[in-house]
């Protein structure tokens, strides 16, 4: 449980900022980041602030300044994006989803539809051993788990998420954990 709470404590604000700037559901962003980074425990996340496994190709932008981390894997040599801060990874991910995966972006407040769109898009590479259906199911389960962990749907500053209410700030946290610095 502590790994999950630490991930949410570290990344929740970045996901909320990405939602505000790009209009993609923060819970979906957190779910995909949790899946891709093992709740923030992967080497890419801990050493390179890359929570989404984004490859180090393409043009630099406002969030990624061209730095790369190179890894040898069973599938060959891979270059991944290195970010100077966690929030830049989250903002770059949201930018990418909005610009390169518009169908997934459109469904970000409908977790089942989003998960299907992203799992069966070029974002997932079966050449790297990814299982599309398992990825889809994991995104759905993680989004729901994150909602429970953050008590989105309880007391506090409520917002609508695909027909249900979700809490972005305030209210007690499960198991006595507090996810803010206050």
mmCIF file of N, CA and C in Angstrom, residues 28-163:
data_model
loop_
_atom_site.group_PDB
_atom_site.id
_atom_site.type_symbol
_atom_site.label_atom_id
_atom_site.label_comp_id
_atom_site.label_asym_id
_atom_site.label_seq_id
_atom_site.Cartn_x
_atom_site.Cartn_y
_atom_site.Cartn_z
ATOM 1 N N UNK A 28 -7.110 8.920 -15.107
ATOM 2 C CA UNK A 28 -6.586 8.107 -16.211
ATOM 3 C C UNK A 28 -5.085 8.319 -16.343
ATOM 4 N N UNK A 29 -4.643 9.561 -16.213
ATOM 5 C CA UNK A 29 -3.211 9.849 -16.284
ATOM 6 C C UNK A 29 -2.485 9.103 -15.169
ATOM 7 N N UNK A 30 -3.011 9.175 -13.958
ATOM 8 C CA UNK A 30 -2.393 8.466 -12.838
ATOM 9 C C UNK A 30 -2.407 6.960 -13.043
ATOM 10 N N UNK A 31 -3.505 6.424 -13.575
ATOM 11 C CA UNK A 31 -3.589 4.981 -13.817
ATOM 12 C C UNK A 31 -2.543 4.533 -14.821
ATOM 13 N N UNK A 32 -2.412 5.267 -15.896
ATOM 14 C CA UNK A 32 -1.442 4.878 -16.917
ATOM 15 C C UNK A 32 -0.012 5.042 -16.389
ATOM 16 N N UNK A 33 0.235 6.099 -15.626
ATOM 17 C CA UNK A 33 1.546 6.288 -15.022
ATOM 18 C C UNK A 33 1.872 5.195 -14.019
ATOM 19 N N UNK A 34 0.892 4.787 -13.215
ATOM 20 C CA UNK A 34 1.095 3.701 -12.246
ATOM 21 C C UNK A 34 1.416 2.398 -12.966
ATOM 22 N N UNK A 35 0.701 2.115 -14.037
ATOM 23 C CA UNK A 35 0.937 0.889 -14.795
ATOM 24 C C UNK A 35 2.309 0.899 -15.452
ATOM 25 N N UNK A 36 2.634 1.983 -16.122
ATOM 26 C CA UNK A 36 3.888 2.056 -16.869
ATOM 27 C C UNK A 36 5.121 2.090 -15.960
ATOM 28 N N UNK A 37 4.975 2.621 -14.749
ATOM 29 C CA UNK A 37 6.139 2.801 -13.877
ATOM 30 C C UNK A 37 6.152 1.889 -12.655
ATOM 31 N N UNK A 38 5.199 0.962 -12.562
ATOM 32 C CA UNK A 38 5.132 0.125 -11.361
ATOM 33 C C UNK A 38 4.907 0.969 -10.118
ATOM 34 N N UNK A 39 3.906 1.836 -10.181
ATOM 35 C CA UNK A 39 3.583 2.768 -9.102
ATOM 36 C C UNK A 39 4.785 3.643 -8.769
ATOM 37 N N UNK A 40 5.513 4.051 -9.808
ATOM 38 C CA UNK A 40 6.626 4.976 -9.625
ATOM 39 C C UNK A 40 7.924 4.328 -9.191
ATOM 40 N N UNK A 41 8.005 3.007 -9.211
ATOM 41 C CA UNK A 41 9.195 2.319 -8.707
ATOM 42 C C UNK A 41 10.189 1.913 -9.797
ATOM 43 N N UNK A 42 9.847 2.113 -11.058
ATOM 44 C CA UNK A 42 10.759 1.709 -12.137
ATOM 45 C C UNK A 42 11.980 2.613 -12.179
ATOM 46 N N UNK A 43 13.040 2.120 -12.776
ATOM 47 C CA UNK A 43 14.258 2.901 -12.965
ATOM 48 C C UNK A 43 13.966 4.151 -13.791
ATOM 49 N N UNK A 44 13.136 4.011 -14.807
ATOM 50 C CA UNK A 44 12.784 5.178 -15.626
ATOM 51 C C UNK A 44 12.129 6.265 -14.781
ATOM 52 N N UNK A 45 11.267 5.869 -13.859
ATOM 53 C CA UNK A 45 10.573 6.844 -13.018
ATOM 54 C C UNK A 45 11.510 7.423 -11.953
ATOM 55 N N UNK A 46 12.244 6.576 -11.266
ATOM 56 C CA UNK A 46 13.048 7.049 -10.144
ATOM 57 C C UNK A 46 14.285 7.826 -10.584
ATOM 58 N N UNK A 47 14.909 7.438 -11.689
ATOM 59 C CA UNK A 47 16.142 8.088 -12.121
ATOM 60 C C UNK A 47 15.960 9.093 -13.256
ATOM 61 N N UNK A 48 14.865 8.936 -14.015
ATOM 62 C CA UNK A 48 14.699 9.781 -15.204
ATOM 63 C C UNK A 48 13.358 10.514 -15.233
ATOM 64 N N UNK A 49 12.562 10.392 -14.177
ATOM 65 C CA UNK A 49 11.263 11.063 -14.071
ATOM 66 C C UNK A 49 10.344 10.735 -15.249
ATOM 67 N N UNK A 50 10.533 9.581 -15.869
ATOM 68 C CA UNK A 50 9.707 9.148 -17.001
ATOM 69 C C UNK A 50 8.733 8.106 -16.470
ATOM 70 N N UNK A 51 7.499 8.517 -16.217
ATOM 71 C CA UNK A 51 6.494 7.646 -15.619
ATOM 72 C C UNK A 51 5.640 6.917 -16.653
ATOM 73 N N UNK A 52 5.882 7.167 -17.941
ATOM 74 C CA UNK A 52 5.008 6.613 -18.977
ATOM 75 C C UNK A 52 5.745 5.791 -20.020
ATOM 76 N N UNK A 53 7.026 5.571 -19.838
ATOM 77 C CA UNK A 53 7.801 4.790 -20.802
ATOM 78 C C UNK A 53 7.913 5.468 -22.155
ATOM 79 N N UNK A 54 7.851 6.795 -22.172
ATOM 80 C CA UNK A 54 7.912 7.507 -23.452
ATOM 81 C C UNK A 54 9.312 7.406 -24.042
ATOM 82 N N UNK A 55 9.340 7.044 -25.304
ATOM 83 C CA UNK A 55 10.593 6.859 -26.017
ATOM 84 C C UNK A 55 11.266 8.210 -26.288
ATOM 85 N N UNK A 56 12.573 8.178 -26.382
ATOM 86 C CA UNK A 56 13.363 9.386 -26.557
ATOM 87 C C UNK A 56 13.570 9.762 -28.005
ATOM 88 N N UNK A 57 12.500 9.810 -28.751
ATOM 89 C CA UNK A 57 12.551 10.192 -30.158
ATOM 90 C C UNK A 57 11.657 11.398 -30.358
ATOM 91 N N UNK A 58 11.799 12.029 -31.481
ATOM 92 C CA UNK A 58 10.952 13.170 -31.798
ATOM 93 C C UNK A 58 11.625 14.478 -31.462
ATOM 94 N N UNK A 59 10.875 15.522 -31.650
ATOM 95 C CA UNK A 59 11.364 16.880 -31.462
ATOM 96 C C UNK A 59 11.195 17.309 -30.013
ATOM 97 N N UNK A 60 12.167 18.024 -29.499
ATOM 98 C CA UNK A 60 12.036 18.606 -28.161
ATOM 99 C C UNK A 60 10.788 19.474 -28.117
ATOM 100 N N UNK A 61 10.249 19.638 -26.925
ATOM 101 C CA UNK A 61 9.070 20.484 -26.755
ATOM 102 C C UNK A 61 9.176 21.211 -25.423
ATOM 103 N N UNK A 62 8.133 21.866 -25.008
ATOM 104 C CA UNK A 62 8.158 22.656 -23.778
ATOM 105 C C UNK A 62 8.408 21.807 -22.535
ATOM 106 N N UNK A 63 8.142 20.495 -22.613
ATOM 107 C CA UNK A 63 8.233 19.625 -21.446
ATOM 108 C C UNK A 63 9.412 18.657 -21.510
ATOM 109 N N UNK A 64 9.792 18.259 -22.697
ATOM 110 C CA UNK A 64 10.940 17.364 -22.898
ATOM 111 C C UNK A 64 11.979 18.116 -23.716
ATOM 112 N N UNK A 65 13.171 18.223 -23.175
ATOM 113 C CA UNK A 65 14.207 19.050 -23.784
ATOM 114 C C UNK A 65 15.250 18.246 -24.543
ATOM 115 N N UNK A 66 14.901 17.008 -24.923
ATOM 116 C CA UNK A 66 15.773 16.214 -25.777
ATOM 117 C C UNK A 66 16.703 15.255 -25.051
ATOM 118 N N UNK A 67 16.762 15.297 -23.722
ATOM 119 C CA UNK A 67 17.631 14.371 -22.993
ATOM 120 C C UNK A 67 17.083 12.956 -23.083
ATOM 121 N N UNK A 68 18.018 11.987 -23.169
ATOM 122 C CA UNK A 68 17.603 10.586 -23.304
ATOM 123 C C UNK A 68 18.356 9.693 -22.328
ATOM 124 N N UNK A 69 17.719 8.602 -21.988
ATOM 125 C CA UNK A 69 18.332 7.522 -21.208
ATOM 126 C C UNK A 69 18.326 6.297 -22.118
ATOM 127 N N UNK A 70 19.445 5.615 -22.208
ATOM 128 C CA UNK A 70 19.564 4.462 -23.100
ATOM 129 C C UNK A 70 19.630 3.186 -22.271
ATOM 130 N N UNK A 71 18.837 2.182 -22.683
ATOM 131 C CA UNK A 71 18.783 0.903 -21.988
ATOM 132 C C UNK A 71 18.908 -0.237 -22.986
ATOM 133 N N UNK A 72 19.646 -1.264 -22.602
ATOM 134 C CA UNK A 72 19.706 -2.508 -23.352
ATOM 135 C C UNK A 72 18.668 -3.448 -22.742
ATOM 136 N N UNK A 73 17.781 -3.969 -23.568
ATOM 137 C CA UNK A 73 16.763 -4.898 -23.083
ATOM 138 C C UNK A 73 16.791 -6.154 -23.933
ATOM 139 N N UNK A 74 15.960 -7.093 -23.584
ATOM 140 C CA UNK A 74 15.837 -8.323 -24.367
ATOM 141 C C UNK A 74 15.335 -8.027 -25.779
ATOM 142 N N UNK A 75 14.744 -6.854 -25.958
ATOM 143 C CA UNK A 75 14.188 -6.477 -27.257
ATOM 144 C C UNK A 75 15.098 -5.516 -28.020
ATOM 145 N N UNK A 76 16.310 -5.274 -27.499
ATOM 146 C CA UNK A 76 17.263 -4.405 -28.180
ATOM 147 C C UNK A 76 17.588 -3.157 -27.382
ATOM 148 N N UNK A 77 18.231 -2.208 -28.028
ATOM 149 C CA UNK A 77 18.587 -0.929 -27.407
ATOM 150 C C UNK A 77 17.425 0.039 -27.553
ATOM 151 N N UNK A 78 17.061 0.667 -26.432
ATOM 152 C CA UNK A 78 15.945 1.613 -26.448
ATOM 153 C C UNK A 78 16.374 2.924 -25.816
ATOM 154 N N UNK A 79 15.928 4.007 -26.406
ATOM 155 C CA UNK A 79 16.182 5.349 -25.890
ATOM 156 C C UNK A 79 14.860 5.891 -25.344
ATOM 157 N N UNK A 80 14.888 6.274 -24.092
ATOM 158 C CA UNK A 80 13.705 6.809 -23.430
ATOM 159 C C UNK A 80 13.932 8.268 -23.069
ATOM 160 N N UNK A 81 12.849 8.992 -22.932
ATOM 161 C CA UNK A 81 12.940 10.394 -22.557
ATOM 162 C C UNK A 81 13.377 10.533 -21.098
ATOM 163 N N UNK A 82 14.265 11.461 -20.871
ATOM 164 C CA UNK A 82 14.675 11.845 -19.519
ATOM 165 C C UNK A 82 14.076 13.224 -19.261
ATOM 166 N N UNK A 83 13.417 13.352 -18.116
ATOM 167 C CA UNK A 83 12.816 14.634 -17.726
ATOM 168 C C UNK A 83 13.538 15.179 -16.508
ATOM 169 N N UNK A 84 13.558 16.466 -16.399
ATOM 170 C CA UNK A 84 14.208 17.108 -15.265
ATOM 171 C C UNK A 84 13.330 17.108 -14.019
ATOM 172 N N UNK A 85 12.038 16.853 -14.182
ATOM 173 C CA UNK A 85 11.111 16.839 -13.049
ATOM 174 C C UNK A 85 9.911 15.965 -13.380
ATOM 175 N N UNK A 86 9.291 15.435 -12.345
ATOM 176 C CA UNK A 86 8.115 14.570 -12.508
ATOM 177 C C UNK A 86 7.014 15.265 -13.285
ATOM 178 N N UNK A 87 6.713 16.503 -12.940
ATOM 179 C CA UNK A 87 5.594 17.206 -13.578
ATOM 180 C C UNK A 87 5.796 17.311 -15.082
ATOM 181 N N UNK A 88 7.038 17.414 -15.544
ATOM 182 C CA UNK A 88 7.288 17.512 -16.983
ATOM 183 C C UNK A 88 6.909 16.227 -17.697
ATOM 184 N N UNK A 89 7.128 15.084 -17.063
ATOM 185 C CA UNK A 89 6.714 13.805 -17.633
ATOM 186 C C UNK A 89 5.197 13.751 -17.791
ATOM 187 N N UNK A 90 4.480 14.190 -16.772
ATOM 188 C CA UNK A 90 3.015 14.163 -16.812
ATOM 189 C C UNK A 90 2.466 15.134 -17.857
ATOM 190 N N UNK A 91 3.063 16.302 -17.941
ATOM 191 C CA UNK A 91 2.609 17.279 -18.932
ATOM 192 C C UNK A 91 2.919 16.816 -20.347
ATOM 193 N N UNK A 92 4.089 16.232 -20.560
ATOM 194 C CA UNK A 92 4.447 15.738 -21.886
ATOM 195 C C UNK A 92 3.541 14.579 -22.298
ATOM 196 N N UNK A 93 3.225 13.697 -21.347
ATOM 197 C CA UNK A 93 2.306 12.594 -21.630
ATOM 198 C C UNK A 93 0.941 13.126 -22.049
ATOM 199 N N UNK A 94 0.389 14.068 -21.300
ATOM 200 C CA UNK A 94 -0.929 14.616 -21.638
ATOM 201 C C UNK A 94 -0.898 15.313 -22.990
ATOM 202 N N UNK A 95 0.177 16.037 -23.260
ATOM 203 C CA UNK A 95 0.347 16.685 -24.573
ATOM 204 C C UNK A 95 0.344 15.642 -25.683
ATOM 205 N N UNK A 96 1.085 14.558 -25.474
ATOM 206 C CA UNK A 96 1.164 13.487 -26.473
ATOM 207 C C UNK A 96 -0.200 12.842 -26.716
ATOM 208 N N UNK A 97 -0.908 12.508 -25.653
ATOM 209 C CA UNK A 97 -2.219 11.859 -25.802
ATOM 210 C C UNK A 97 -3.168 12.788 -26.559
ATOM 211 N N UNK A 98 -3.195 14.064 -26.191
ATOM 212 C CA UNK A 98 -4.103 14.995 -26.872
ATOM 213 C C UNK A 98 -3.741 15.156 -28.348
ATOM 214 N N UNK A 99 -2.446 15.214 -28.658
ATOM 215 C CA UNK A 99 -2.056 15.498 -30.044
ATOM 216 C C UNK A 99 -1.951 14.259 -30.919
ATOM 217 N N UNK A 100 -1.493 13.134 -30.384
ATOM 218 C CA UNK A 100 -1.237 11.958 -31.222
ATOM 219 C C UNK A 100 -2.302 10.874 -31.115
ATOM 220 N N UNK A 101 -3.103 10.904 -30.055
ATOM 221 C CA UNK A 101 -4.121 9.869 -29.842
ATOM 222 C C UNK A 101 -5.472 10.520 -29.548
ATOM 223 N N UNK A 102 -6.019 11.259 -30.513
ATOM 224 C CA UNK A 102 -7.230 12.037 -30.244
ATOM 225 C C UNK A 102 -8.438 11.192 -29.842
ATOM 226 N N UNK A 103 -8.554 9.985 -30.345
ATOM 227 C CA UNK A 103 -9.698 9.144 -29.943
ATOM 228 C C UNK A 103 -9.597 8.779 -28.468
ATOM 229 N N UNK A 104 -8.412 8.384 -28.026
ATOM 230 C CA UNK A 104 -8.225 8.073 -26.606
ATOM 231 C C UNK A 104 -8.471 9.321 -25.769
ATOM 232 N N UNK A 105 -7.910 10.433 -26.192
ATOM 233 C CA UNK A 105 -8.090 11.702 -25.489
ATOM 234 C C UNK A 105 -9.581 12.019 -25.308
ATOM 235 N N UNK A 106 -10.346 11.849 -26.368
ATOM 236 C CA UNK A 106 -11.777 12.131 -26.342
ATOM 237 C C UNK A 106 -12.504 11.318 -25.266
ATOM 238 N N UNK A 107 -12.016 10.103 -24.990
ATOM 239 C CA UNK A 107 -12.682 9.206 -24.046
ATOM 240 C C UNK A 107 -12.048 9.199 -22.652
ATOM 241 N N UNK A 108 -11.179 10.148 -22.332
ATOM 242 C CA UNK A 108 -10.435 10.046 -21.072
ATOM 243 C C UNK A 108 -11.323 10.066 -19.826
ATOM 244 N N UNK A 109 -12.532 10.600 -19.911
ATOM 245 C CA UNK A 109 -13.431 10.592 -18.761
ATOM 246 C C UNK A 109 -14.375 9.385 -18.786
ATOM 247 N N UNK A 110 -14.134 8.473 -19.713
ATOM 248 C CA UNK A 110 -14.847 7.197 -19.790
ATOM 249 C C UNK A 110 -13.778 6.103 -19.767
ATOM 250 N N UNK A 111 -13.368 5.653 -18.569
ATOM 251 C CA UNK A 111 -12.199 4.779 -18.436
ATOM 252 C C UNK A 111 -12.199 3.540 -19.322
ATOM 253 N N UNK A 112 -13.326 2.871 -19.459
ATOM 254 C CA UNK A 112 -13.355 1.655 -20.273
ATOM 255 C C UNK A 112 -13.087 1.972 -21.742
ATOM 256 N N UNK A 113 -13.684 3.045 -22.236
ATOM 257 C CA UNK A 113 -13.487 3.436 -23.637
ATOM 258 C C UNK A 113 -12.059 3.932 -23.856
ATOM 259 N N UNK A 114 -11.538 4.729 -22.934
ATOM 260 C CA UNK A 114 -10.158 5.211 -23.045
ATOM 261 C C UNK A 114 -9.190 4.028 -23.077
ATOM 262 N N UNK A 115 -9.371 3.109 -22.135
ATOM 263 C CA UNK A 115 -8.460 1.962 -22.037
ATOM 264 C C UNK A 115 -8.440 1.157 -23.333
ATOM 265 N N UNK A 116 -9.595 0.979 -23.931
ATOM 266 C CA UNK A 116 -9.661 0.245 -25.200
ATOM 267 C C UNK A 116 -8.937 1.011 -26.302
ATOM 268 N N UNK A 117 -9.195 2.309 -26.390
ATOM 269 C CA UNK A 117 -8.563 3.119 -27.439
ATOM 270 C C UNK A 117 -7.037 3.126 -27.315
ATOM 271 N N UNK A 118 -6.525 3.321 -26.097
ATOM 272 C CA UNK A 118 -5.075 3.419 -25.933
ATOM 273 C C UNK A 118 -4.416 2.047 -26.068
ATOM 274 N N UNK A 119 -5.069 1.006 -25.587
ATOM 275 C CA UNK A 119 -4.488 -0.339 -25.653
ATOM 276 C C UNK A 119 -4.380 -0.850 -27.086
ATOM 277 N N UNK A 120 -5.286 -0.434 -27.935
ATOM 278 C CA UNK A 120 -5.275 -0.916 -29.321
ATOM 279 C C UNK A 120 -4.773 0.161 -30.291
ATOM 280 N N UNK A 121 -3.983 1.083 -29.761
ATOM 281 C CA UNK A 121 -3.372 2.129 -30.576
ATOM 282 C C UNK A 121 -1.880 1.845 -30.716
ATOM 283 N N UNK A 122 -1.188 2.608 -31.542
ATOM 284 C CA UNK A 122 0.269 2.438 -31.660
ATOM 285 C C UNK A 122 1.044 2.779 -30.380
ATOM 286 N N UNK A 123 0.389 3.348 -29.372
ATOM 287 C CA UNK A 123 1.068 3.622 -28.098
ATOM 288 C C UNK A 123 1.630 2.334 -27.516
ATOM 289 N N UNK A 124 0.917 1.241 -27.710
ATOM 290 C CA UNK A 124 1.322 -0.067 -27.204
ATOM 291 C C UNK A 124 2.078 -0.803 -28.302
ATOM 292 N N UNK A 125 3.182 -1.409 -27.938
ATOM 293 C CA UNK A 125 4.002 -2.128 -28.911
ATOM 294 C C UNK A 125 4.066 -3.608 -28.566
ATOM 295 N N UNK A 126 3.406 -4.416 -29.363
ATOM 296 C CA UNK A 126 3.476 -5.856 -29.152
ATOM 297 C C UNK A 126 4.890 -6.384 -29.406
ATOM 298 N N UNK A 127 5.687 -5.646 -30.176
ATOM 299 C CA UNK A 127 7.074 -6.045 -30.415
ATOM 300 C C UNK A 127 7.882 -6.024 -29.124
ATOM 301 N N UNK A 128 7.471 -5.213 -28.165
ATOM 302 C CA UNK A 128 8.149 -5.153 -26.875
ATOM 303 C C UNK A 128 7.518 -6.103 -25.854
ATOM 304 N N UNK A 129 6.639 -6.959 -26.314
ATOM 305 C CA UNK A 129 6.020 -7.937 -25.433
ATOM 306 C C UNK A 129 4.749 -7.467 -24.752
ATOM 307 N N UNK A 130 4.199 -6.326 -25.153
ATOM 308 C CA UNK A 130 2.979 -5.828 -24.534
ATOM 309 C C UNK A 130 1.772 -6.672 -24.937
ATOM 310 N N UNK A 131 0.880 -6.897 -23.999
ATOM 311 C CA UNK A 131 -0.363 -7.621 -24.221
ATOM 312 C C UNK A 131 -1.489 -6.590 -24.182
ATOM 313 N N UNK A 132 -2.090 -6.328 -25.320
ATOM 314 C CA UNK A 132 -3.076 -5.246 -25.429
ATOM 315 C C UNK A 132 -4.286 -5.428 -24.516
ATOM 316 N N UNK A 133 -4.841 -6.647 -24.469
ATOM 317 C CA UNK A 133 -6.030 -6.845 -23.638
ATOM 318 C C UNK A 133 -5.694 -6.728 -22.153
ATOM 319 N N UNK A 134 -4.565 -7.249 -21.739
ATOM 320 C CA UNK A 134 -4.148 -7.119 -20.345
ATOM 321 C C UNK A 134 -3.902 -5.655 -19.999
ATOM 322 N N UNK A 135 -3.283 -4.917 -20.890
ATOM 323 C CA UNK A 135 -3.053 -3.487 -20.687
ATOM 324 C C UNK A 135 -4.389 -2.770 -20.504
ATOM 325 N N UNK A 136 -5.353 -3.062 -21.358
ATOM 326 C CA UNK A 136 -6.692 -2.457 -21.278
ATOM 327 C C UNK A 136 -7.320 -2.733 -19.916
ATOM 328 N N UNK A 137 -7.323 -3.993 -19.502
ATOM 329 C CA UNK A 137 -7.926 -4.366 -18.224
ATOM 330 C C UNK A 137 -7.213 -3.716 -17.045
ATOM 331 N N UNK A 138 -5.882 -3.614 -17.131
ATOM 332 C CA UNK A 138 -5.120 -2.996 -16.046
ATOM 333 C C UNK A 138 -5.427 -1.504 -15.911
ATOM 334 N N UNK A 139 -5.552 -0.804 -17.017
ATOM 335 C CA UNK A 139 -5.892 0.628 -16.955
ATOM 336 C C UNK A 139 -7.237 0.817 -16.252
ATOM 337 N N UNK A 140 -8.215 0.009 -16.611
ATOM 338 C CA UNK A 140 -9.549 0.117 -15.996
ATOM 339 C C UNK A 140 -9.465 -0.149 -14.495
ATOM 340 N N UNK A 141 -8.778 -1.227 -14.109
ATOM 341 C CA UNK A 141 -8.676 -1.579 -12.690
ATOM 342 C C UNK A 141 -7.900 -0.526 -11.901
ATOM 343 N N UNK A 142 -6.820 -0.022 -12.463
ATOM 344 C CA UNK A 142 -6.008 0.974 -11.765
ATOM 345 C C UNK A 142 -6.748 2.302 -11.609
ATOM 346 N N UNK A 143 -7.495 2.698 -12.619
ATOM 347 C CA UNK A 143 -8.269 3.939 -12.521
ATOM 348 C C UNK A 143 -9.272 3.843 -11.370
ATOM 349 N N UNK A 144 -9.935 2.699 -11.241
ATOM 350 C CA UNK A 144 -10.884 2.501 -10.144
ATOM 351 C C UNK A 144 -10.161 2.457 -8.798
ATOM 352 N N UNK A 145 -9.024 1.771 -8.738
ATOM 353 C CA UNK A 145 -8.235 1.677 -7.514
ATOM 354 C C UNK A 145 -7.780 3.062 -7.062
ATOM 355 N N UNK A 146 -7.315 3.867 -7.989
ATOM 356 C CA UNK A 146 -6.868 5.221 -7.668
ATOM 357 C C UNK A 146 -8.036 6.057 -7.139
ATOM 358 N N UNK A 147 -9.196 5.905 -7.729
ATOM 359 C CA UNK A 147 -10.375 6.606 -7.227
ATOM 360 C C UNK A 147 -10.681 6.247 -5.785
ATOM 361 N N UNK A 148 -10.557 4.961 -5.452
ATOM 362 C CA UNK A 148 -10.795 4.533 -4.068
ATOM 363 C C UNK A 148 -9.706 5.068 -3.133
ATOM 364 N N UNK A 149 -8.451 4.977 -3.562
ATOM 365 C CA UNK A 149 -7.344 5.440 -2.717
ATOM 366 C C UNK A 149 -7.421 6.931 -2.428
ATOM 367 N N UNK A 150 -7.850 7.698 -3.402
ATOM 368 C CA UNK A 150 -7.946 9.143 -3.231
ATOM 369 C C UNK A 150 -9.302 9.572 -2.698
ATOM 370 N N UNK A 151 -10.209 8.608 -2.506
ATOM 371 C CA UNK A 151 -11.540 8.891 -2.011
ATOM 372 C C UNK A 151 -12.278 9.850 -2.929
ATOM 373 N N UNK A 152 -12.003 9.750 -4.248
ATOM 374 C CA UNK A 152 -12.736 10.575 -5.200
ATOM 375 C C UNK A 152 -14.145 10.027 -5.238
ATOM 376 N N UNK A 153 -15.089 10.846 -4.907
ATOM 377 C CA UNK A 153 -16.472 10.408 -4.801
ATOM 378 C C UNK A 153 -16.986 10.660 -3.396
ATOM 379 N N UNK A 154 -16.104 11.048 -2.465
ATOM 380 C CA UNK A 154 -16.491 11.327 -1.093
ATOM 381 C C UNK A 154 -16.698 12.810 -0.874
ATOM 382 N N UNK A 155 -16.467 13.234 0.358
ATOM 383 C CA UNK A 155 -16.653 14.645 0.716
ATOM 384 C C UNK A 155 -15.512 15.477 0.153
ATOM 385 N N UNK A 156 -15.782 16.699 -0.173
ATOM 386 C CA UNK A 156 -14.736 17.594 -0.646
ATOM 387 C C UNK A 156 -15.181 18.352 -1.867
ATOM 388 N N UNK A 157 -14.242 18.835 -2.615
ATOM 389 C CA UNK A 157 -14.498 19.615 -3.820
ATOM 390 C C UNK A 157 -14.824 18.665 -4.974
ATOM 391 N N UNK A 158 -16.091 18.433 -5.225
ATOM 392 C CA UNK A 158 -16.515 17.404 -6.170
ATOM 393 C C UNK A 158 -16.577 17.909 -7.604
ATOM 394 N N UNK A 159 -16.340 16.984 -8.541
ATOM 395 C CA UNK A 159 -16.473 17.239 -9.976
ATOM 396 C C UNK A 159 -17.115 16.014 -10.600
ATOM 397 N N UNK A 160 -17.638 16.163 -11.796
ATOM 398 C CA UNK A 160 -18.281 15.049 -12.488
ATOM 399 C C UNK A 160 -17.273 14.306 -13.343
ATOM 400 N N UNK A 161 -17.282 12.975 -13.259
ATOM 401 C CA UNK A 161 -16.407 12.109 -14.051
ATOM 402 C C UNK A 161 -17.268 11.027 -14.689
ATOM 403 N N UNK A 162 -17.623 11.210 -15.934
ATOM 404 C CA UNK A 162 -18.360 10.177 -16.654
ATOM 405 C C UNK A 162 -19.595 9.691 -15.918
ATOM 406 N N UNK A 163 -20.383 10.592 -15.361
ATOM 407 C CA UNK A 163 -21.612 10.186 -14.700
ATOM 408 C C UNK A 163 -21.449 9.938 -13.211
#
